[in-house]
Each structure stands twice: as structure tokens, then as C-alpha cells.
């Protein structure tokens, strides 16, 4: 059994951050150790607002120190980071990654560089974006930005697939071994589909799934994508197969969420699609 230390946000109600990532990874057979960067009543895109707090400085370090004291860090196969409550938490996460890799040199760091989207109501603390671009990027083994986050990481504007591929390869050139662009958006080849790009030193791959006509777009899809990609890789699937399985599982969740006319992702109802996804769409290798 593979183990994942998942450091990201937590919501009491609904699905975002660890609340979108932990159950799917466990359903895939991972032993997940969640650490919450914030604890909110609900995700931040509800019009009524939310309640809660970011975890204080030192909280992450103290928890991981406790894990070190019981000598389990050597059994950690991956660190997954997502939404941060403060830039200081980023420094703690890098210390955690260093400690985990010292205990298990084969461990990987999968960074989901959540930078926020103020227009949608997703806001990150000051300094987080700078931390991700200047400190997390040089350390990450794998990254899963969306298009806006990739633009920020590469300090460029992206209008099409070729430009997006070139930007992803800038990250590969800096030492990242795998880049998953979670939503191509305006850079997609087909704007009527939800397209994702996988960039690796061995080649680039494009995959798509349907777009569903939601009254309100569900939150947490990016967190789910990153978690499933990492879990599928740890389960032994090669990068392309993990990409295809992730796409199929996410599509099953979105389809069920749309069928129920729900705002929150229907992870429980669609849970069989995590362990046994029905892969209908195949990744296309780009020339």
C-alpha cells in the first residue's frame, strides 16, 4: 500500500481540497495522511460566504515532527500540496518535503499550485503565488497547474495549444518530471470540450471529456484531478494510463453531479469510478 501525505485545505461541508482528494485516493487503495492548511465551513465561492481559519504558523511542522517521532516518514511515498492558507505554510511544506525525502529518497513531491481566481471567489493569501513560482517550482517533481497558473509560473500569456505546450516544457526544463495542465480553457483545440494536457520528457498528450451545463460550476474539480493523477501513478499505472484513468473518473463524477443537479461534487455516488474507471477517451500523442 502506498502512502500520501496530503497538505491542503479542508471544508466541513462539500468537496474542496482534502475534502475532494482524500476519499478518492483512499478508494484507489492509498493510505492518505491528511494535514489541513485551513478549515472552512464550506468553500469560498458560496455567495453567503464562509467561516473558519487558516491553521497557525508551525501547525504543519508540529504534525510532521510528530510523524517523525513515531518513525513513519520513511513509509511516505508522496507529498501532495494544494491550497495554502499563508505563504509561511509554503516554507513549512518544503521542510516537510525535505524530511520525507531524507527518510524515503524515492518519495515524490506533487505540487498543485493553487493561486486563486478572484473573479470566481477563490482567493489566496499574500505571498502564496510568489512562493509557488520561486520556491515550490524548483523542488516539485510533478505539477498540475491550470492555464492561468501556468501563465503565472512562466510569466507569459497563453493563447493556444502550442504556446501552452512550450510553457509546460519550460517547467520540465527546470526539473519538473511531469506537468498536467488541468484545464486548457481558451487554449483548447475544441472549446466545446474540457481538455487537459500532459507534458512529459517523452512526449505530450491531449485528452478531453464533455462539458456539462451546470447552473453553477462545481468547485474542487482541480483538487480531484491532482489527487487521482497522483494516486493512479502510485498504483503503478504509467503516466499516459494514469492520465486516461483520471480523465474517466473525473468525467464520471461530473456526469453524476450534473445528473443530480448538484453544486457539490458527488464523490460518494460516483465512487466506483475511482477504482474501476470506464476509460472511453484515449490520450492523443501530439506531434
mmCIF file of N, CA and C in Angstrom, residues 205-286:
data_model
loop_
_atom_site.group_PDB
_atom_site.id
_atom_site.type_symbol
_atom_site.label_atom_id
_atom_site.label_comp_id
_atom_site.label_asym_id
_atom_site.label_seq_id
_atom_site.Cartn_x
_atom_site.Cartn_y
_atom_site.Cartn_z
ATOM 1 N N UNK A 205 0.593 14.826 -24.490
ATOM 2 C CA UNK A 205 -0.653 14.114 -24.751
ATOM 3 C C UNK A 205 -1.844 15.014 -24.430
ATOM 4 N N UNK A 206 -2.870 14.905 -25.255
ATOM 5 C CA UNK A 206 -4.090 15.689 -25.098
ATOM 6 C C UNK A 206 -5.262 14.746 -24.860
ATOM 7 N N UNK A 207 -6.143 15.125 -23.946
ATOM 8 C CA UNK A 207 -7.332 14.322 -23.704
ATOM 9 C C UNK A 207 -8.492 15.263 -23.429
ATOM 10 N N UNK A 208 -9.725 14.779 -23.668
ATOM 11 C CA UNK A 208 -10.903 15.630 -23.496
ATOM 12 C C UNK A 208 -12.043 14.834 -22.875
ATOM 13 N N UNK A 209 -12.930 15.559 -22.261
ATOM 14 C CA UNK A 209 -14.173 14.994 -21.736
ATOM 15 C C UNK A 209 -15.293 16.001 -22.017
ATOM 16 N N UNK A 210 -16.540 15.575 -21.869
ATOM 17 C CA UNK A 210 -17.643 16.509 -22.130
ATOM 18 C C UNK A 210 -17.675 17.654 -21.115
ATOM 19 N N UNK A 211 -18.222 18.766 -21.545
ATOM 20 C CA UNK A 211 -18.567 19.864 -20.649
ATOM 21 C C UNK A 211 -20.046 19.737 -20.318
ATOM 22 N N UNK A 212 -20.384 19.872 -19.052
ATOM 23 C CA UNK A 212 -21.771 19.751 -18.622
ATOM 24 C C UNK A 212 -22.327 21.129 -18.299
ATOM 25 N N UNK A 213 -23.600 21.319 -18.615
ATOM 26 C CA UNK A 213 -24.240 22.627 -18.495
ATOM 27 C C UNK A 213 -24.768 22.819 -17.073
ATOM 28 N N UNK A 214 -23.849 23.185 -16.168
ATOM 29 C CA UNK A 214 -24.233 23.409 -14.777
ATOM 30 C C UNK A 214 -24.781 24.817 -14.591
ATOM 31 N N UNK A 215 -25.781 24.934 -13.722
ATOM 32 C CA UNK A 215 -26.259 26.260 -13.335
ATOM 33 C C UNK A 215 -25.156 27.002 -12.573
ATOM 34 N N UNK A 216 -24.440 26.266 -11.705
ATOM 35 C CA UNK A 216 -23.257 26.787 -11.002
ATOM 36 C C UNK A 216 -22.167 25.735 -11.123
ATOM 37 N N UNK A 217 -21.017 26.107 -11.646
ATOM 38 C CA UNK A 217 -19.940 25.153 -11.830
ATOM 39 C C UNK A 217 -19.455 24.613 -10.485
ATOM 40 N N UNK A 218 -19.366 23.302 -10.316
ATOM 41 C CA UNK A 218 -18.863 22.740 -9.060
ATOM 42 C C UNK A 218 -17.421 23.157 -8.795
ATOM 43 N N UNK A 219 -17.086 23.231 -7.533
ATOM 44 C CA UNK A 219 -15.738 23.591 -7.076
ATOM 45 C C UNK A 219 -15.014 22.318 -6.642
ATOM 46 N N UNK A 220 -13.697 22.310 -6.749
ATOM 47 C CA UNK A 220 -12.910 21.171 -6.292
ATOM 48 C C UNK A 220 -12.501 20.208 -7.381
ATOM 49 N N UNK A 221 -12.868 20.503 -8.628
ATOM 50 C CA UNK A 221 -12.529 19.589 -9.728
ATOM 51 C C UNK A 221 -11.016 19.495 -9.890
ATOM 52 N N UNK A 222 -10.334 20.626 -9.797
ATOM 53 C CA UNK A 222 -8.871 20.605 -9.922
ATOM 54 C C UNK A 222 -8.213 19.808 -8.820
ATOM 55 N N UNK A 223 -8.730 19.930 -7.587
ATOM 56 C CA UNK A 223 -8.191 19.147 -6.473
ATOM 57 C C UNK A 223 -8.383 17.659 -6.725
ATOM 58 N N UNK A 224 -9.543 17.312 -7.278
ATOM 59 C CA UNK A 224 -9.833 15.912 -7.595
ATOM 60 C C UNK A 224 -8.903 15.389 -8.682
ATOM 61 N N UNK A 225 -8.665 16.187 -9.715
ATOM 62 C CA UNK A 225 -7.779 15.765 -10.807
ATOM 63 C C UNK A 225 -6.378 15.465 -10.277
ATOM 64 N N UNK A 226 -5.836 16.378 -9.494
ATOM 65 C CA UNK A 226 -4.473 16.176 -8.977
ATOM 66 C C UNK A 226 -4.387 14.934 -8.115
ATOM 67 N N UNK A 227 -5.370 14.749 -7.241
ATOM 68 C CA UNK A 227 -5.363 13.595 -6.342
ATOM 69 C C UNK A 227 -5.437 12.287 -7.117
ATOM 70 N N UNK A 228 -6.309 12.230 -8.103
ATOM 71 C CA UNK A 228 -6.466 10.997 -8.869
ATOM 72 C C UNK A 228 -5.243 10.716 -9.740
ATOM 73 N N UNK A 229 -4.652 11.751 -10.312
ATOM 74 C CA UNK A 229 -3.455 11.541 -11.126
ATOM 75 C C UNK A 229 -2.342 10.954 -10.270
ATOM 76 N N UNK A 230 -2.123 11.547 -9.094
ATOM 77 C CA UNK A 230 -1.078 11.048 -8.211
ATOM 78 C C UNK A 230 -1.375 9.622 -7.762
ATOM 79 N N UNK A 231 -2.611 9.360 -7.364
ATOM 80 C CA UNK A 231 -2.961 8.025 -6.875
ATOM 81 C C UNK A 231 -2.817 6.966 -7.958
ATOM 82 N N UNK A 232 -3.213 7.303 -9.176
ATOM 83 C CA UNK A 232 -3.064 6.344 -10.273
ATOM 84 C C UNK A 232 -1.600 6.065 -10.576
ATOM 85 N N UNK A 233 -0.762 7.086 -10.495
ATOM 86 C CA UNK A 233 0.673 6.877 -10.693
ATOM 87 C C UNK A 233 1.242 5.969 -9.602
ATOM 88 N N UNK A 234 0.870 6.237 -8.358
ATOM 89 C CA UNK A 234 1.370 5.422 -7.248
ATOM 90 C C UNK A 234 0.837 3.997 -7.317
ATOM 91 N N UNK A 235 -0.335 3.830 -7.934
ATOM 92 C CA UNK A 235 -0.907 2.492 -8.071
ATOM 93 C C UNK A 235 -0.181 1.666 -9.132
ATOM 94 N N UNK A 236 0.755 2.291 -9.850
ATOM 95 C CA UNK A 236 1.572 1.545 -10.800
ATOM 96 C C UNK A 236 1.254 1.793 -12.256
ATOM 97 N N UNK A 237 0.318 2.672 -12.547
ATOM 98 C CA UNK A 237 -0.015 2.970 -13.938
ATOM 99 C C UNK A 237 1.015 3.943 -14.527
ATOM 100 N N UNK A 238 1.341 3.752 -15.791
ATOM 101 C CA UNK A 238 2.254 4.696 -16.431
ATOM 102 C C UNK A 238 1.550 6.035 -16.596
ATOM 103 N N UNK A 239 2.296 7.062 -16.947
ATOM 104 C CA UNK A 239 1.759 8.415 -16.948
ATOM 105 C C UNK A 239 0.554 8.568 -17.870
ATOM 106 N N UNK A 240 0.611 7.970 -19.061
ATOM 107 C CA UNK A 240 -0.490 8.123 -20.013
ATOM 108 C C UNK A 240 -1.727 7.381 -19.518
ATOM 109 N N UNK A 241 -1.539 6.172 -19.027
ATOM 110 C CA UNK A 241 -2.672 5.414 -18.492
ATOM 111 C C UNK A 241 -3.279 6.118 -17.284
ATOM 112 N N UNK A 242 -2.430 6.655 -16.405
ATOM 113 C CA UNK A 242 -2.928 7.395 -15.236
ATOM 114 C C UNK A 242 -3.728 8.620 -15.688
ATOM 115 N N UNK A 243 -3.270 9.276 -16.732
ATOM 116 C CA UNK A 243 -3.947 10.438 -17.313
ATOM 117 C C UNK A 243 -5.335 10.049 -17.823
ATOM 118 N N UNK A 244 -5.406 8.942 -18.539
ATOM 119 C CA UNK A 244 -6.677 8.469 -19.090
ATOM 120 C C UNK A 244 -7.642 8.049 -17.985
ATOM 121 N N UNK A 245 -7.143 7.346 -16.992
ATOM 122 C CA UNK A 245 -7.979 6.906 -15.879
ATOM 123 C C UNK A 245 -8.489 8.110 -15.072
ATOM 124 N N UNK A 246 -7.627 9.070 -14.879
ATOM 125 C CA UNK A 246 -8.033 10.276 -14.155
ATOM 126 C C UNK A 246 -9.153 10.991 -14.898
ATOM 127 N N UNK A 247 -8.987 11.162 -16.185
ATOM 128 C CA UNK A 247 -9.993 11.834 -17.001
ATOM 129 C C UNK A 247 -11.329 11.105 -16.930
ATOM 130 N N UNK A 248 -11.283 9.768 -17.009
ATOM 131 C CA UNK A 248 -12.514 8.974 -16.973
ATOM 132 C C UNK A 248 -13.203 9.091 -15.620
ATOM 133 N N UNK A 249 -12.438 9.041 -14.547
ATOM 134 C CA UNK A 249 -13.020 9.132 -13.209
ATOM 135 C C UNK A 249 -13.654 10.493 -12.974
ATOM 136 N N UNK A 250 -12.955 11.544 -13.372
ATOM 137 C CA UNK A 250 -13.489 12.897 -13.186
ATOM 138 C C UNK A 250 -14.753 13.086 -14.010
ATOM 139 N N UNK A 251 -14.757 12.557 -15.224
ATOM 140 C CA UNK A 251 -15.954 12.659 -16.051
ATOM 141 C C UNK A 251 -17.136 11.959 -15.378
ATOM 142 N N UNK A 252 -16.900 10.792 -14.779
ATOM 143 C CA UNK A 252 -17.980 10.076 -14.097
ATOM 144 C C UNK A 252 -18.536 10.896 -12.935
ATOM 145 N N UNK A 253 -17.648 11.556 -12.188
ATOM 146 C CA UNK A 253 -18.089 12.396 -11.067
ATOM 147 C C UNK A 253 -18.903 13.582 -11.573
ATOM 148 N N UNK A 254 -18.400 14.248 -12.610
ATOM 149 C CA UNK A 254 -19.111 15.414 -13.142
ATOM 150 C C UNK A 254 -20.446 15.020 -13.761
ATOM 151 N N UNK A 255 -20.467 13.882 -14.420
ATOM 152 C CA UNK A 255 -21.726 13.424 -15.017
ATOM 153 C C UNK A 255 -22.769 13.138 -13.929
ATOM 154 N N UNK A 256 -22.350 12.489 -12.843
ATOM 155 C CA UNK A 256 -23.271 12.199 -11.747
ATOM 156 C C UNK A 256 -23.697 13.484 -11.042
ATOM 157 N N UNK A 257 -22.785 14.406 -10.873
ATOM 158 C CA UNK A 257 -23.107 15.695 -10.250
ATOM 159 C C UNK A 257 -24.133 16.451 -11.089
ATOM 160 N N UNK A 258 -23.940 16.443 -12.399
ATOM 161 C CA UNK A 258 -24.877 17.092 -13.314
ATOM 162 C C UNK A 258 -26.225 16.391 -13.294
ATOM 163 N N UNK A 259 -26.200 15.063 -13.265
ATOM 164 C CA UNK A 259 -27.461 14.297 -13.254
ATOM 165 C C UNK A 259 -28.297 14.635 -12.026
ATOM 166 N N UNK A 260 -27.614 14.836 -10.907
ATOM 167 C CA UNK A 260 -28.323 15.164 -9.669
ATOM 168 C C UNK A 260 -28.599 16.662 -9.526
ATOM 169 N N UNK A 261 -28.157 17.449 -10.508
ATOM 170 C CA UNK A 261 -28.303 18.908 -10.462
ATOM 171 C C UNK A 261 -27.750 19.467 -9.148
ATOM 172 N N UNK A 262 -26.579 18.956 -8.767
ATOM 173 C CA UNK A 262 -25.930 19.327 -7.500
ATOM 174 C C UNK A 262 -24.869 20.383 -7.734
ATOM 175 N N UNK A 263 -24.541 21.103 -6.679
ATOM 176 C CA UNK A 263 -23.453 22.084 -6.716
ATOM 177 C C UNK A 263 -22.156 21.457 -6.229
ATOM 178 N N UNK A 264 -22.237 20.583 -5.235
ATOM 179 C CA UNK A 264 -21.057 19.915 -4.711
ATOM 180 C C UNK A 264 -20.809 18.602 -5.471
ATOM 181 N N UNK A 265 -19.541 18.278 -5.671
ATOM 182 C CA UNK A 265 -19.169 17.067 -6.393
ATOM 183 C C UNK A 265 -19.747 15.824 -5.700
ATOM 184 N N UNK A 266 -20.308 14.935 -6.480
ATOM 185 C CA UNK A 266 -20.953 13.736 -5.943
ATOM 186 C C UNK A 266 -19.949 12.575 -5.900
ATOM 187 N N UNK A 267 -18.989 12.694 -4.998
ATOM 188 C CA UNK A 267 -17.908 11.709 -4.898
ATOM 189 C C UNK A 267 -18.404 10.361 -4.413
ATOM 190 N N UNK A 268 -19.321 10.342 -3.462
ATOM 191 C CA UNK A 268 -19.804 9.083 -2.902
ATOM 192 C C UNK A 268 -20.584 8.313 -3.951
ATOM 193 N N UNK A 269 -21.485 9.003 -4.633
ATOM 194 C CA UNK A 269 -22.321 8.330 -5.630
ATOM 195 C C UNK A 269 -21.495 7.764 -6.783
ATOM 196 N N UNK A 270 -20.390 8.427 -7.106
ATOM 197 C CA UNK A 270 -19.574 8.010 -8.266
ATOM 198 C C UNK A 270 -18.318 7.251 -7.853
ATOM 199 N N UNK A 271 -18.253 6.778 -6.632
ATOM 200 C CA UNK A 271 -17.008 6.245 -6.102
ATOM 201 C C UNK A 271 -16.452 5.041 -6.850
ATOM 202 N N UNK A 272 -17.281 4.221 -7.451
ATOM 203 C CA UNK A 272 -16.760 3.055 -8.170
ATOM 204 C C UNK A 272 -15.881 3.472 -9.340
ATOM 205 N N UNK A 273 -16.100 4.677 -9.837
ATOM 206 C CA UNK A 273 -15.316 5.150 -10.986
ATOM 207 C C UNK A 273 -13.895 5.511 -10.608
ATOM 208 N N UNK A 274 -13.572 5.575 -9.317
ATOM 209 C CA UNK A 274 -12.191 5.832 -8.919
ATOM 210 C C UNK A 274 -11.360 4.562 -9.061
ATOM 211 N N UNK A 275 -11.847 3.483 -8.510
ATOM 212 C CA UNK A 275 -11.100 2.225 -8.541
ATOM 213 C C UNK A 275 -11.210 1.528 -9.892
ATOM 214 N N UNK A 276 -12.365 1.639 -10.535
ATOM 215 C CA UNK A 276 -12.616 0.939 -11.797
ATOM 216 C C UNK A 276 -13.181 1.906 -12.832
ATOM 217 N N UNK A 277 -12.390 2.850 -13.290
ATOM 218 C CA UNK A 277 -12.903 3.812 -14.272
ATOM 219 C C UNK A 277 -13.172 3.154 -15.621
ATOM 220 N N UNK A 278 -14.210 3.629 -16.281
ATOM 221 C CA UNK A 278 -14.507 3.164 -17.640
ATOM 222 C C UNK A 278 -13.837 4.138 -18.610
ATOM 223 N N UNK A 279 -12.694 3.721 -19.118
ATOM 224 C CA UNK A 279 -11.896 4.604 -19.977
ATOM 225 C C UNK A 279 -12.426 4.536 -21.400
ATOM 226 N N UNK A 280 -13.114 5.591 -21.804
ATOM 227 C CA UNK A 280 -13.645 5.668 -23.154
ATOM 228 C C UNK A 280 -12.822 6.600 -24.032
ATOM 229 N N UNK A 281 -12.297 7.653 -23.436
ATOM 230 C CA UNK A 281 -11.461 8.609 -24.181
ATOM 231 C C UNK A 281 -9.989 8.270 -23.980
ATOM 232 N N UNK A 282 -9.262 8.177 -25.060
ATOM 233 C CA UNK A 282 -7.840 7.889 -25.015
ATOM 234 C C UNK A 282 -7.031 9.158 -25.241
ATOM 235 N N UNK A 283 -5.889 9.210 -24.613
ATOM 236 C CA UNK A 283 -4.995 10.354 -24.791
ATOM 237 C C UNK A 283 -4.368 10.310 -26.188
ATOM 238 N N UNK A 284 -4.312 11.443 -26.830
ATOM 239 C CA UNK A 284 -3.733 11.542 -28.166
ATOM 240 C C UNK A 284 -2.330 12.105 -28.042
ATOM 241 N N UNK A 285 -1.335 11.381 -28.560
ATOM 242 C CA UNK A 285 0.034 11.909 -28.540
ATOM 243 C C UNK A 285 0.156 12.988 -29.602
ATOM 244 N N UNK A 286 0.653 14.115 -29.185
ATOM 245 C CA UNK A 286 0.777 15.249 -30.105
ATOM 246 C C UNK A 286 2.085 15.183 -30.881
#
